[in-house]
Every structure is written in C-alpha cells, then in structure tokens.
GROMACS .gro file of C-alpha atoms in nm:
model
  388
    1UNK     CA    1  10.958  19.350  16.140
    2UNK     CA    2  11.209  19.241  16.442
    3UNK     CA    3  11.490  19.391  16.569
    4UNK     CA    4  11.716  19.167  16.719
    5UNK     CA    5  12.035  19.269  16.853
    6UNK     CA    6  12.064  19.584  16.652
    7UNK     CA    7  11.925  19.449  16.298
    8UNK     CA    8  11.573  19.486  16.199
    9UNK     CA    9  11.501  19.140  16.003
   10UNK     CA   10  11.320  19.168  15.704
   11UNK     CA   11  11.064  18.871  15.578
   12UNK     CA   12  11.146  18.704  15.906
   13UNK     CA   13  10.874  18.439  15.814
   14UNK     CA   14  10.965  18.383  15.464
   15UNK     CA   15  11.107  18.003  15.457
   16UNK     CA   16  11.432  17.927  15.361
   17UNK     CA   17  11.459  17.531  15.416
   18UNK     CA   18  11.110  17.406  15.292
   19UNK     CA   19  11.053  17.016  15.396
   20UNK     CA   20  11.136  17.147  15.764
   21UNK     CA   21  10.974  17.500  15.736
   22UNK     CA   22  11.280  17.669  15.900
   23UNK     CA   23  11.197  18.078  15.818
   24UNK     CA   24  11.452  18.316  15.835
   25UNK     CA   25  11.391  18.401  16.191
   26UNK     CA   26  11.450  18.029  16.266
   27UNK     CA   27  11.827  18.104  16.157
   28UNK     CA   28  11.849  18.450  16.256
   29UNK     CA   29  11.756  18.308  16.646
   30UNK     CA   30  12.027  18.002  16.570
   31UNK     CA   31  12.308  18.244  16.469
   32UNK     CA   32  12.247  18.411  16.799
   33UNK     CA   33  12.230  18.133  17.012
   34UNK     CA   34  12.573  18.011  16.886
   35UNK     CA   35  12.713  18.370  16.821
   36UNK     CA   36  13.035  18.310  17.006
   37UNK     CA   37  13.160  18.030  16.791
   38UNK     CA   38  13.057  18.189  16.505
   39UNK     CA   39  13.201  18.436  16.540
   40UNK     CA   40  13.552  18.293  16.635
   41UNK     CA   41  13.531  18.127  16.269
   42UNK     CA   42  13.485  18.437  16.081
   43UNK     CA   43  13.570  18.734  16.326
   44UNK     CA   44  13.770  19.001  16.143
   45UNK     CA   45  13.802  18.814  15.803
   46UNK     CA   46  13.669  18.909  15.492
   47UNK     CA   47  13.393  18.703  15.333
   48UNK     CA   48  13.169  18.613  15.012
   49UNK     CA   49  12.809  18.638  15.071
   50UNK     CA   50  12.653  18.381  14.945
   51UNK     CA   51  12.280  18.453  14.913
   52UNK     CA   52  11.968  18.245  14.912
   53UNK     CA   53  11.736  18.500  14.844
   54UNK     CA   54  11.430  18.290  14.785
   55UNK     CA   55  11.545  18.001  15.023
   56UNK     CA   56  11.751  17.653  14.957
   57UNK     CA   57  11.612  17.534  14.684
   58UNK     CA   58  11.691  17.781  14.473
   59UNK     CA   59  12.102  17.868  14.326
   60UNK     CA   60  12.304  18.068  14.588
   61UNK     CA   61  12.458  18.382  14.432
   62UNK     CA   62  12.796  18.515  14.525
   63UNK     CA   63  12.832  18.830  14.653
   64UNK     CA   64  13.184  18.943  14.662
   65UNK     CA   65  13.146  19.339  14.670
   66UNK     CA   66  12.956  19.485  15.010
   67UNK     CA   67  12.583  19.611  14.942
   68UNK     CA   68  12.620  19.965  14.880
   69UNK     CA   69  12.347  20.040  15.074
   70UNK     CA   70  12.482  19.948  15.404
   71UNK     CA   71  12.495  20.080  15.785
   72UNK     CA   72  12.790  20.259  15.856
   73UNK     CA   73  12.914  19.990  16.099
   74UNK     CA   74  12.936  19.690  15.864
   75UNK     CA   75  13.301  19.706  15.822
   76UNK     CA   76  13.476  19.586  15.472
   77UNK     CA   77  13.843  19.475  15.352
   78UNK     CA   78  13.923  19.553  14.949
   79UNK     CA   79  14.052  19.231  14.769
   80UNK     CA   80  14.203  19.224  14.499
   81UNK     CA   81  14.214  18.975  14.246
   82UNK     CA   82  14.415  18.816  13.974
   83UNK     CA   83  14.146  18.966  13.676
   84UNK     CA   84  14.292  19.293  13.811
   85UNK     CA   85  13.976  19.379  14.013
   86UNK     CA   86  13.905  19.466  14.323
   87UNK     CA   87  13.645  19.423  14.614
   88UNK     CA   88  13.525  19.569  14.936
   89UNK     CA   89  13.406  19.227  15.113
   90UNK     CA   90  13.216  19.254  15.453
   91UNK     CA   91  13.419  19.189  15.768
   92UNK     CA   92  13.221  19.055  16.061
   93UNK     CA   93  13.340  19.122  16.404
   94UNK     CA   94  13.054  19.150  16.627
   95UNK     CA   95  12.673  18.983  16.651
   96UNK     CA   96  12.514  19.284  16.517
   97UNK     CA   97  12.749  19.244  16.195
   98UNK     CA   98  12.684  18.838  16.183
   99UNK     CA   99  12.334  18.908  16.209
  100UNK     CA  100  12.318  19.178  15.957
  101UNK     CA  101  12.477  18.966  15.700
  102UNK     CA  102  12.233  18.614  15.782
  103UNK     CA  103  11.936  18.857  15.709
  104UNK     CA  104  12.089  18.924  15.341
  105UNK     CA  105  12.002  18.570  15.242
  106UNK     CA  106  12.365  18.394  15.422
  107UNK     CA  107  12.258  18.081  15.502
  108UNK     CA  108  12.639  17.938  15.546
  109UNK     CA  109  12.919  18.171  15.633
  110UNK     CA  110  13.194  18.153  15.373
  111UNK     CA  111  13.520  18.406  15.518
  112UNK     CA  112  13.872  18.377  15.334
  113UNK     CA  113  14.162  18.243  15.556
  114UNK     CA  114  14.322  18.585  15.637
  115UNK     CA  115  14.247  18.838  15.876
  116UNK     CA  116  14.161  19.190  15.728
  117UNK     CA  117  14.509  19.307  15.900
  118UNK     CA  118  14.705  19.132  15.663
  119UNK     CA  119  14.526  19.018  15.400
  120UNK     CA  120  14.839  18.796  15.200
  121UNK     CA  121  14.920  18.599  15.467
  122UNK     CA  122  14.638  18.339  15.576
  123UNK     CA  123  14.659  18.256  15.921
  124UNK     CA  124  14.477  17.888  15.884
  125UNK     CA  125  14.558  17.556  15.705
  126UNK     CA  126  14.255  17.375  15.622
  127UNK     CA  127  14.202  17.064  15.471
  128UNK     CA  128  13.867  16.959  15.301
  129UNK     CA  129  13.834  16.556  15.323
  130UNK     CA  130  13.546  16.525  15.014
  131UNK     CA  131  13.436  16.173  14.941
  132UNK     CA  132  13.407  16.009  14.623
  133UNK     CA  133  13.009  15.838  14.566
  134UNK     CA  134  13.023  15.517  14.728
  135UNK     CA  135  13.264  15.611  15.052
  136UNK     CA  136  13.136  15.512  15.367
  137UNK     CA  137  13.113  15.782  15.641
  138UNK     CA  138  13.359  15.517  15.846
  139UNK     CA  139  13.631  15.603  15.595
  140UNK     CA  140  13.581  16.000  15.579
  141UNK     CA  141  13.640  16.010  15.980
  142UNK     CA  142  13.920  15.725  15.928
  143UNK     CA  143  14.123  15.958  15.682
  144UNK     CA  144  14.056  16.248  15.970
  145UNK     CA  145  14.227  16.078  16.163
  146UNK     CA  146  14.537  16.056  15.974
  147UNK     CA  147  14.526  16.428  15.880
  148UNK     CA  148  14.595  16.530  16.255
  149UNK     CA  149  14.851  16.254  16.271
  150UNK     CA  150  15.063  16.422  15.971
  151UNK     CA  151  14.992  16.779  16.143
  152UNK     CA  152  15.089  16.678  16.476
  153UNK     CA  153  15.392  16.493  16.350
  154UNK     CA  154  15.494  16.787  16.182
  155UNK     CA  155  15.431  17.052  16.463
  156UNK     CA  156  15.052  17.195  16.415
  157UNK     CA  157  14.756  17.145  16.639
  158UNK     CA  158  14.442  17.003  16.442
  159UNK     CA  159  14.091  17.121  16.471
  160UNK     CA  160  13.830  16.852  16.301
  161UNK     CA  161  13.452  16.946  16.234
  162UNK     CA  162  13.181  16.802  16.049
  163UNK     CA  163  13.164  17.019  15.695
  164UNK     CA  164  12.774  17.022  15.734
  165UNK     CA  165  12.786  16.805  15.381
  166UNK     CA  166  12.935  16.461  15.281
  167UNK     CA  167  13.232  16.523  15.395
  168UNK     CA  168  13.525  16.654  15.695
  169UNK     CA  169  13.691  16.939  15.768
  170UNK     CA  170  14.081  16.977  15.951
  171UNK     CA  171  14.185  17.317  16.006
  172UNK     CA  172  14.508  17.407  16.156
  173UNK     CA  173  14.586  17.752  16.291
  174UNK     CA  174  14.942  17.922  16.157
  175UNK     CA  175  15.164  18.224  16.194
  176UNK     CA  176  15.098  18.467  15.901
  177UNK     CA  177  15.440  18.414  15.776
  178UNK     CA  178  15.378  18.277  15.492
  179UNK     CA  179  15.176  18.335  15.121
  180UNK     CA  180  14.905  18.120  15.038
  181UNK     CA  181  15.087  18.000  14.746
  182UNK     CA  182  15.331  17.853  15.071
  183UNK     CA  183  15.046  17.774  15.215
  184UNK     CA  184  14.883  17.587  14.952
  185UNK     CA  185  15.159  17.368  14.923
  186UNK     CA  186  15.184  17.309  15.244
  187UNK     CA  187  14.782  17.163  15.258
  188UNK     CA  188  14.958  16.942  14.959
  189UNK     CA  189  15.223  16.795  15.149
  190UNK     CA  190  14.985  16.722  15.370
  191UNK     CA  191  14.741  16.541  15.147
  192UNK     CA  192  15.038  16.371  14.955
  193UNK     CA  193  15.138  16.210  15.291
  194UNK     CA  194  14.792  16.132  15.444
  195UNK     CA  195  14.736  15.944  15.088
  196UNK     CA  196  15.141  15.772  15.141
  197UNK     CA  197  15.032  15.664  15.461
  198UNK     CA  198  14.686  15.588  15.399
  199UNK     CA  199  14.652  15.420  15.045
  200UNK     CA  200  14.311  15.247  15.092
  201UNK     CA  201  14.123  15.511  15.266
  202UNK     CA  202  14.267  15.875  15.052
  203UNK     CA  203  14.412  16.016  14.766
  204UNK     CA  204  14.565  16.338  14.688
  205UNK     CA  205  14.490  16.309  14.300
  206UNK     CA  206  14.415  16.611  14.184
  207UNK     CA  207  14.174  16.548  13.884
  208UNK     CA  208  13.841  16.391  13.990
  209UNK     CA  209  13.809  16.121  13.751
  210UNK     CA  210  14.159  15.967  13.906
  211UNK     CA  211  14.039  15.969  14.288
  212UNK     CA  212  13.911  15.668  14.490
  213UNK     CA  213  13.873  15.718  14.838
  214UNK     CA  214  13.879  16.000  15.003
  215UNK     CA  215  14.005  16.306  14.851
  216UNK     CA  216  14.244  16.518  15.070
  217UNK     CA  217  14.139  16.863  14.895
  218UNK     CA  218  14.437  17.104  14.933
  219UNK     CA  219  14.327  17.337  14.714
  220UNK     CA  220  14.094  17.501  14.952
  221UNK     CA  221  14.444  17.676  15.088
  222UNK     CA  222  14.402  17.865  14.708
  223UNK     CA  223  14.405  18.257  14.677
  224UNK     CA  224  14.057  18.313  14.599
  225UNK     CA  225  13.874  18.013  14.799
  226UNK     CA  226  13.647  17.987  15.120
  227UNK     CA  227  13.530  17.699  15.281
  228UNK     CA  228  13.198  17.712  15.485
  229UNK     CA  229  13.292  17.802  15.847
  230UNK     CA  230  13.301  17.687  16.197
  231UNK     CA  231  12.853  17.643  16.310
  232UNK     CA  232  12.778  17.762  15.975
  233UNK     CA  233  12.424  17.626  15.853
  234UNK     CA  234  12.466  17.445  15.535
  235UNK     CA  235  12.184  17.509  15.260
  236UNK     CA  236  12.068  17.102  15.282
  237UNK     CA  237  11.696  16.989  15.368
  238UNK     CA  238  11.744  16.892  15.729
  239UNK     CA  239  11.977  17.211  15.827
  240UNK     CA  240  12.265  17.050  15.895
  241UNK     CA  241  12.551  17.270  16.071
  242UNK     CA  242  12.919  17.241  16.042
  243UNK     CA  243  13.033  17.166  16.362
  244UNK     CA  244  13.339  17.139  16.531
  245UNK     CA  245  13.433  16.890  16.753
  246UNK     CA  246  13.662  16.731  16.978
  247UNK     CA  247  13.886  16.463  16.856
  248UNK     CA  248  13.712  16.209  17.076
  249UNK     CA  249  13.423  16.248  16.952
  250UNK     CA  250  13.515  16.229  16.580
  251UNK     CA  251  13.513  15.845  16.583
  252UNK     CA  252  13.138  15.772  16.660
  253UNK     CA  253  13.017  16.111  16.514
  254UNK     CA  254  12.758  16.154  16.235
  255UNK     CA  255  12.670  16.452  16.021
  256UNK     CA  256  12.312  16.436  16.048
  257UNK     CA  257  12.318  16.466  16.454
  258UNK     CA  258  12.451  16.855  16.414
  259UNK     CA  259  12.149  17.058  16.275
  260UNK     CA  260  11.994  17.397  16.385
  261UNK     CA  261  11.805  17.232  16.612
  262UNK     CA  262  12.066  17.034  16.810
  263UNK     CA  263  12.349  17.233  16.797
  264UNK     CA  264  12.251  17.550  17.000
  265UNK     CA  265  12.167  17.286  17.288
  266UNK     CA  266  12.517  17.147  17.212
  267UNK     CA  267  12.701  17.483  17.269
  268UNK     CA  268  12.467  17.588  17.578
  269UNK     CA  269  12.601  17.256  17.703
  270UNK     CA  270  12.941  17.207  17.608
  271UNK     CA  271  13.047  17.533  17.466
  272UNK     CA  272  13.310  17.560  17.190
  273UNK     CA  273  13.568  17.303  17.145
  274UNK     CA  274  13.753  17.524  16.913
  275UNK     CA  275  13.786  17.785  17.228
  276UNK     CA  276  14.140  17.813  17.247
  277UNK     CA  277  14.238  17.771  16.868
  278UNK     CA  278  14.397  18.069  16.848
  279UNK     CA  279  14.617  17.995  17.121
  280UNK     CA  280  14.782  17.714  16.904
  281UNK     CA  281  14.914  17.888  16.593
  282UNK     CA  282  15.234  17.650  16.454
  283UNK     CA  283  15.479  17.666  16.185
  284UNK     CA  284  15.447  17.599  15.830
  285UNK     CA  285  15.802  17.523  15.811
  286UNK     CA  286  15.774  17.157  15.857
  287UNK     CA  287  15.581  17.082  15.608
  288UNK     CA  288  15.719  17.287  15.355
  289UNK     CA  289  16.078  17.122  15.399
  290UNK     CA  290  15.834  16.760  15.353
  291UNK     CA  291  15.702  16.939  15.057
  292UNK     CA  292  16.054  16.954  14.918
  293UNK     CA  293  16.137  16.630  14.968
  294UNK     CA  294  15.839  16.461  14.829
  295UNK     CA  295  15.940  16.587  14.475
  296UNK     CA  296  15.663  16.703  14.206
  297UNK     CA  297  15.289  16.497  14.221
  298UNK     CA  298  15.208  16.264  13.987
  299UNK     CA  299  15.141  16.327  13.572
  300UNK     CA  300  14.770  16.295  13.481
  301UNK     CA  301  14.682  15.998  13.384
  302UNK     CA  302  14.500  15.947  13.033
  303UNK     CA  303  14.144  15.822  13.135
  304UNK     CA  304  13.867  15.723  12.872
  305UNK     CA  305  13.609  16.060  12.995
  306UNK     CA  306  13.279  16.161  12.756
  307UNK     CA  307  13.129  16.494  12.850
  308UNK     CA  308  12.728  16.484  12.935
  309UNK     CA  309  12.618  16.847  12.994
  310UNK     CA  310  12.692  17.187  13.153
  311UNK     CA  311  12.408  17.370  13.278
  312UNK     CA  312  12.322  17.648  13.468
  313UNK     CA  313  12.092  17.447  13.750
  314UNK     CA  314  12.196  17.082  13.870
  315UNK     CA  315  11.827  16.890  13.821
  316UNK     CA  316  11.923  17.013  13.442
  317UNK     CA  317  12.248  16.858  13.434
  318UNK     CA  318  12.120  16.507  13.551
  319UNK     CA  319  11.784  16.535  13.367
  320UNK     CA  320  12.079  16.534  13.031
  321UNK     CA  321  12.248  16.252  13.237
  322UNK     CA  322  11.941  16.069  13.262
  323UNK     CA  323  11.856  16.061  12.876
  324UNK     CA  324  12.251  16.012  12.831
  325UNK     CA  325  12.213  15.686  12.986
  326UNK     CA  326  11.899  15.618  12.862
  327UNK     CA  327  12.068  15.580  12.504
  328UNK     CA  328  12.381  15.353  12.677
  329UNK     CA  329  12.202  15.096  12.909
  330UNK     CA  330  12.459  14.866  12.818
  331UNK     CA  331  12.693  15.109  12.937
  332UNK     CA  332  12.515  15.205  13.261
  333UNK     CA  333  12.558  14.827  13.346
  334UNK     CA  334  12.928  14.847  13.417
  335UNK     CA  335  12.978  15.232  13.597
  336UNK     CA  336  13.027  15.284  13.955
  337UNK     CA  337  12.942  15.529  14.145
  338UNK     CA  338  13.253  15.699  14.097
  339UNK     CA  339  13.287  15.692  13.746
  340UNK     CA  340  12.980  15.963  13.725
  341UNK     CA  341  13.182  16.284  13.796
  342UNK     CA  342  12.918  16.604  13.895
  343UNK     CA  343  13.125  16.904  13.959
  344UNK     CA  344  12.954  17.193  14.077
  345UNK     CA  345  13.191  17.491  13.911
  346UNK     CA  346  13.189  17.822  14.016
  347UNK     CA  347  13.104  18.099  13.753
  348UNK     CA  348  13.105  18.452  13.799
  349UNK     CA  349  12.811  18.523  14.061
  350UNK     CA  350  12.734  18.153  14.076
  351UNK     CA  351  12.729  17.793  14.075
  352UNK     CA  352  12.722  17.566  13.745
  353UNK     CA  353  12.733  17.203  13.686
  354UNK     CA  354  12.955  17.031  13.481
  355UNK     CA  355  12.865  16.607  13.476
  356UNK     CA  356  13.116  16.357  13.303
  357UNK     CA  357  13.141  15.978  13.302
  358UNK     CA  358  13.464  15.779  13.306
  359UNK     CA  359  13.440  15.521  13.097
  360UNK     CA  360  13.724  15.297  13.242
  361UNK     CA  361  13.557  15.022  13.374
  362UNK     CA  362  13.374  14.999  13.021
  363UNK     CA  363  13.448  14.749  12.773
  364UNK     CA  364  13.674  14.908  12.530
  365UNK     CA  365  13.438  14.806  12.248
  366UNK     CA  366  13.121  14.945  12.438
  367UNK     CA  367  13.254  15.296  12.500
  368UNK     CA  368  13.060  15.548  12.297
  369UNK     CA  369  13.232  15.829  12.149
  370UNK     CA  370  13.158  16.217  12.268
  371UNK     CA  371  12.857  16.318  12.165
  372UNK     CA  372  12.649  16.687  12.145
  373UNK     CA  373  12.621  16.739  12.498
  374UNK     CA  374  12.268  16.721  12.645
  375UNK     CA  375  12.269  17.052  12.810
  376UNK     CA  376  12.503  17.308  12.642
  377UNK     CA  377  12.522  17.632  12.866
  378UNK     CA  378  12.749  17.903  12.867
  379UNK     CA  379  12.832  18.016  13.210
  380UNK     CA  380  13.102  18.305  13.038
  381UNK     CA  381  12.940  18.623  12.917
  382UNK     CA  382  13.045  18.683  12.592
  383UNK     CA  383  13.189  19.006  12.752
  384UNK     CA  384  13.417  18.843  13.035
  385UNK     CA  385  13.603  18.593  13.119
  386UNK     CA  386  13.721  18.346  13.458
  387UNK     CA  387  14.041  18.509  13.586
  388UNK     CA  388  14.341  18.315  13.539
   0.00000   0.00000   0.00000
C-alpha cells in the first residue's frame, strides 16, 4: 500500500468511478495536486463524511461522528444537534488530514459553514442555484449573475463556482456576527430579490412542485446543512469537480470542462481564483434590513400532486415511476419535465428518494387519484425519528 504525504492508502486500485476507471489513487493524486484550494474550502471546519465505500455507483453514507479508530492528529469539533445529540466531526486543516479523510471513501468534501472556533456563527453565505428539468445551462449562469448583483448591491463580495452537478454555486464570505437562523434569512432575502428582479430566469418558491426556473436555494444557509465544497470531486460518471471561477469566465463556462483530469492543469496554471476570499468578509446587515422590508414569502399554493414511491435506492424509485406511467399514458402525454418532482431526501446515514408528479397541466377530468405507492419504504427505524 502507498504512503503519500503521511497516509498509507488502502485499496489504492479499487475503482471508484467505473465508465472512466478512476481508482482511488486517481483521486487521492487529484486531491494533492489541488491541495491548496481544497483546503481553503474546508480548512478548520467541521465536516460529514460522506462515504463511497464500494465506489459511485453505489449510495453514499453519512458519516457524522469521527472513526474511532483514528490517528491522533485528525482533529474533530463536537456538534450538537436539535435531536439533542451530539458529534465529534473531523476538522481538516492540513494535506495529511484531507488525504486521510479521501482514503475513507470521500469522494466530495461536504464541511458546515462555521469554523471549529465558533461553531454558531457561520462565516459564509452561500447560495445553491438548482435547476428545475428542462432549464438550459444559459439560464443557471444568467441567474448567477444576478446573485452577485444583489450581493454587491448590498455590500458582499461574490464567489461563483460550478457545483460539479446541474447546477451553480455563489458563496459570499461574512463576519461571524450573526446565527445561521440570521443567516438563513439573509440567503432568503437574497433569493426573494434575485427572483423580484429576475422573474423569467428564478424563483425563490420554496416547495418544489411551485418552482420554474431556477431555484435560488437558501436553505443551504440551514443549521445542519453542507454543500459540496470548493475542487471537491462530485460522485458523477465523468468526475466532474466543483470549481470556482472568476466572474469572467462564468458566462461561456460549462460544467463538464472541470473534471479530475482538467482541473489540476487548471490550478498549476492559473491557481485559485478564490485566493483572497477571506480577505473580503462583509456584513449581513444589509440584507437583513431588505429582509425586513420584503415582508413574509408567499402562502403555498394548493397544487393537484399524486405520490409515486419512496425507496431506499433511486433506479427503484423510477422503476415505480415507470410502471406508474405505464398505467396513465394518457396522462404522460401532457407532463413536463417539471411536473416529475425526484427529491433525493436525506435519512439518517443516507440518501432516499421520494418521486411525485404534479398534475397541473392535466386535464382536470384525466387526473388519477393517489394510489398505493409503487415503492413503499420506510427510511425511519421504528426506534428513531428525523430531528425536528
């Protein structure tokens, strides 16, 4: 087995993203070659590890508690959370510690917007731009662009990169002044004024089946949430990296251009652009006074939904959607692509999927009622339940 930088890598040739036959050494020796930026995204903040054990195609678990089993210089941070427990979570700081953690099966990096210092006060805004099916990439880089308008205009510097996925990431950087339930509204003022401004390209809705465009996700800002960090690899086929950028580049940019393979050459190249983030930390105050003055978000609206399935692996949940609309061709005919909601829910140590279809572009008279749903799992032991 290798030891690189410290870290003796187990299965280095066992292969974690099969159609390109990228091993685990093949990210170990990316994580090193991009270290520095990394690093800068998740240095000193606690994290989940989210673990692909037997590669990509294959449900992540989440890790919140440190291994037991663990070198005595992987540091931690205990969180605490609203069920009333508690968690040491890893905090990286060095390359040894970043390494260390990619070996456990961390394909993405997924750190919590605070610094281990102070861990009720996060010191980033970030704002997840997440498509709806049928959005053009144009659009998602569009509504980017009005993001940093709404931050700039209201005293914060904005950071874009590509999420690795579908969609766009803003961060902003921010004194720790403030709780995240501050902060959280905050990101919502934020999306509530990037929709105001930008009606055709966003919304800020926050139930799924409501949204067209491009939803400004605020909730990210959440206690409890991470978002996939700055050169983290995401767990798709081709390897794809989220990558930040300059703002020039955002216009012409496209996802599929920032993988494991490109990306080290990038930062050789170019280095960071998020070098001197830190060096930018704003206010929240700003938006928190436009927060007050936009008054309370919409009422949900009543929308004609029908639950498919819930299952514990996604090919499951469509294989029910499949049949589903095997049954209701006449149906199928009038959906778009939006109308089929897939939500990918977090359970305990995992992922489940939820799928629903909104039946509003329907004829009234051609809307089947809810039915047994086609896959019927139970993501809740019978001994536990989701805080909250």
């Amino acid at each position: 087995m290798p030891d690189i930088d410290g870290v003796t890598i187990s299965s280095p040739d066992k292969v974690i993203f099969p159609q390109g036959g990228r091993t685990k050494l093949d990210l170990i020796r990316y994580y090193q070659a991009v270290a520095d930026g990394a690093l800068r995204g998740v240095s000193g903040r606690p994290m989940i590890l989210k673990r692909f054990v037997h590669g990509i195609e294959e449900e992540a678990f989440f890790q919140k508690r440190a291994p037991t089993k663990r070198p005595d210089w992987v540091e931690v941070a205990e969180l605490r959370y609203r069920s009333g427990r508690s968690a040491e979570e890893v905090v990286v700081t060095d390359v040894r510690q970043l390494l260390w953690v990619v070996n456990l099966g961390c394909v993405d990096l997924n750190p919590h917007p605070v610094r281990a210092a102070d861990l009720a006060h996060p010191d980033e805004l970030r704002i997840d731009l997440d498509p709806v099916p049928g959005v053009p990439w144009g659009q998602v880089v569009e509504t980017a662009q009005v993001a940093r308008e709404v931050l700039a205009d209201h005293g914060l510097t904005a950071w874009p990169k590509t999420s690795g996925s579908r969609g766009f990431h803003v961060y902003a950087r921010i004194t720790p002044d403030w709780p995240f339930a501050q902060v959280r509204k905050a990101a919502e003022a934020v999306a509530r004024e990037v929709e105001r401004r930008a009606p055709d390209l966003a919304t800020s809705r926050w139930w799924k089946e409501e949204r067209q465009g491009v939803f400004v996700d605020y909730n990210q800002n959440a206690y409890d949430r991470t978002v996939a960090s700055a050169y983290s690899v995401r767990p798709v086929q081709d390897a794809r990296v989220s990558t930040p950028l300059t703002w020039d580049e955002v216009p012409g940019c496209r996802p599929e251009e920032f993988t494991i393979d490109t990306v080290p050459k990038r930062f050789a190249a170019l280095g960071d652009p998020w070098e001197d983030m830190d060096l930018h930390a704003g206010s929240l105050a700003p938006l928190l006074e436009l927060a007050e003055s936009q008054g309370p978000p919409p009422e949900r609206a009543e929308l004609p939904l029908v639950e498919i399935a819930r299952a514990q692996h996604k090919d499951e949940a469509l294989a029910g959607l499949d049949r589903w609309k095997a049954r209701h061709q006449r149906v199928v005919e009038f959906l778009e692509p939006a109308d089929v909601l897939v939500d990918g829910m977090r359970g305990r140590s995992s992922v489940w999927y939820r799928i629903r279809v909104n039946l509003q572009h329907v004829p009234a008279e051609l809307r089947p009622d809810q039915e047994a749903l086609e896959v019927d799992y139970n993501p809740w032991p019978a001994d536990w339940r989701p805080p909250g």
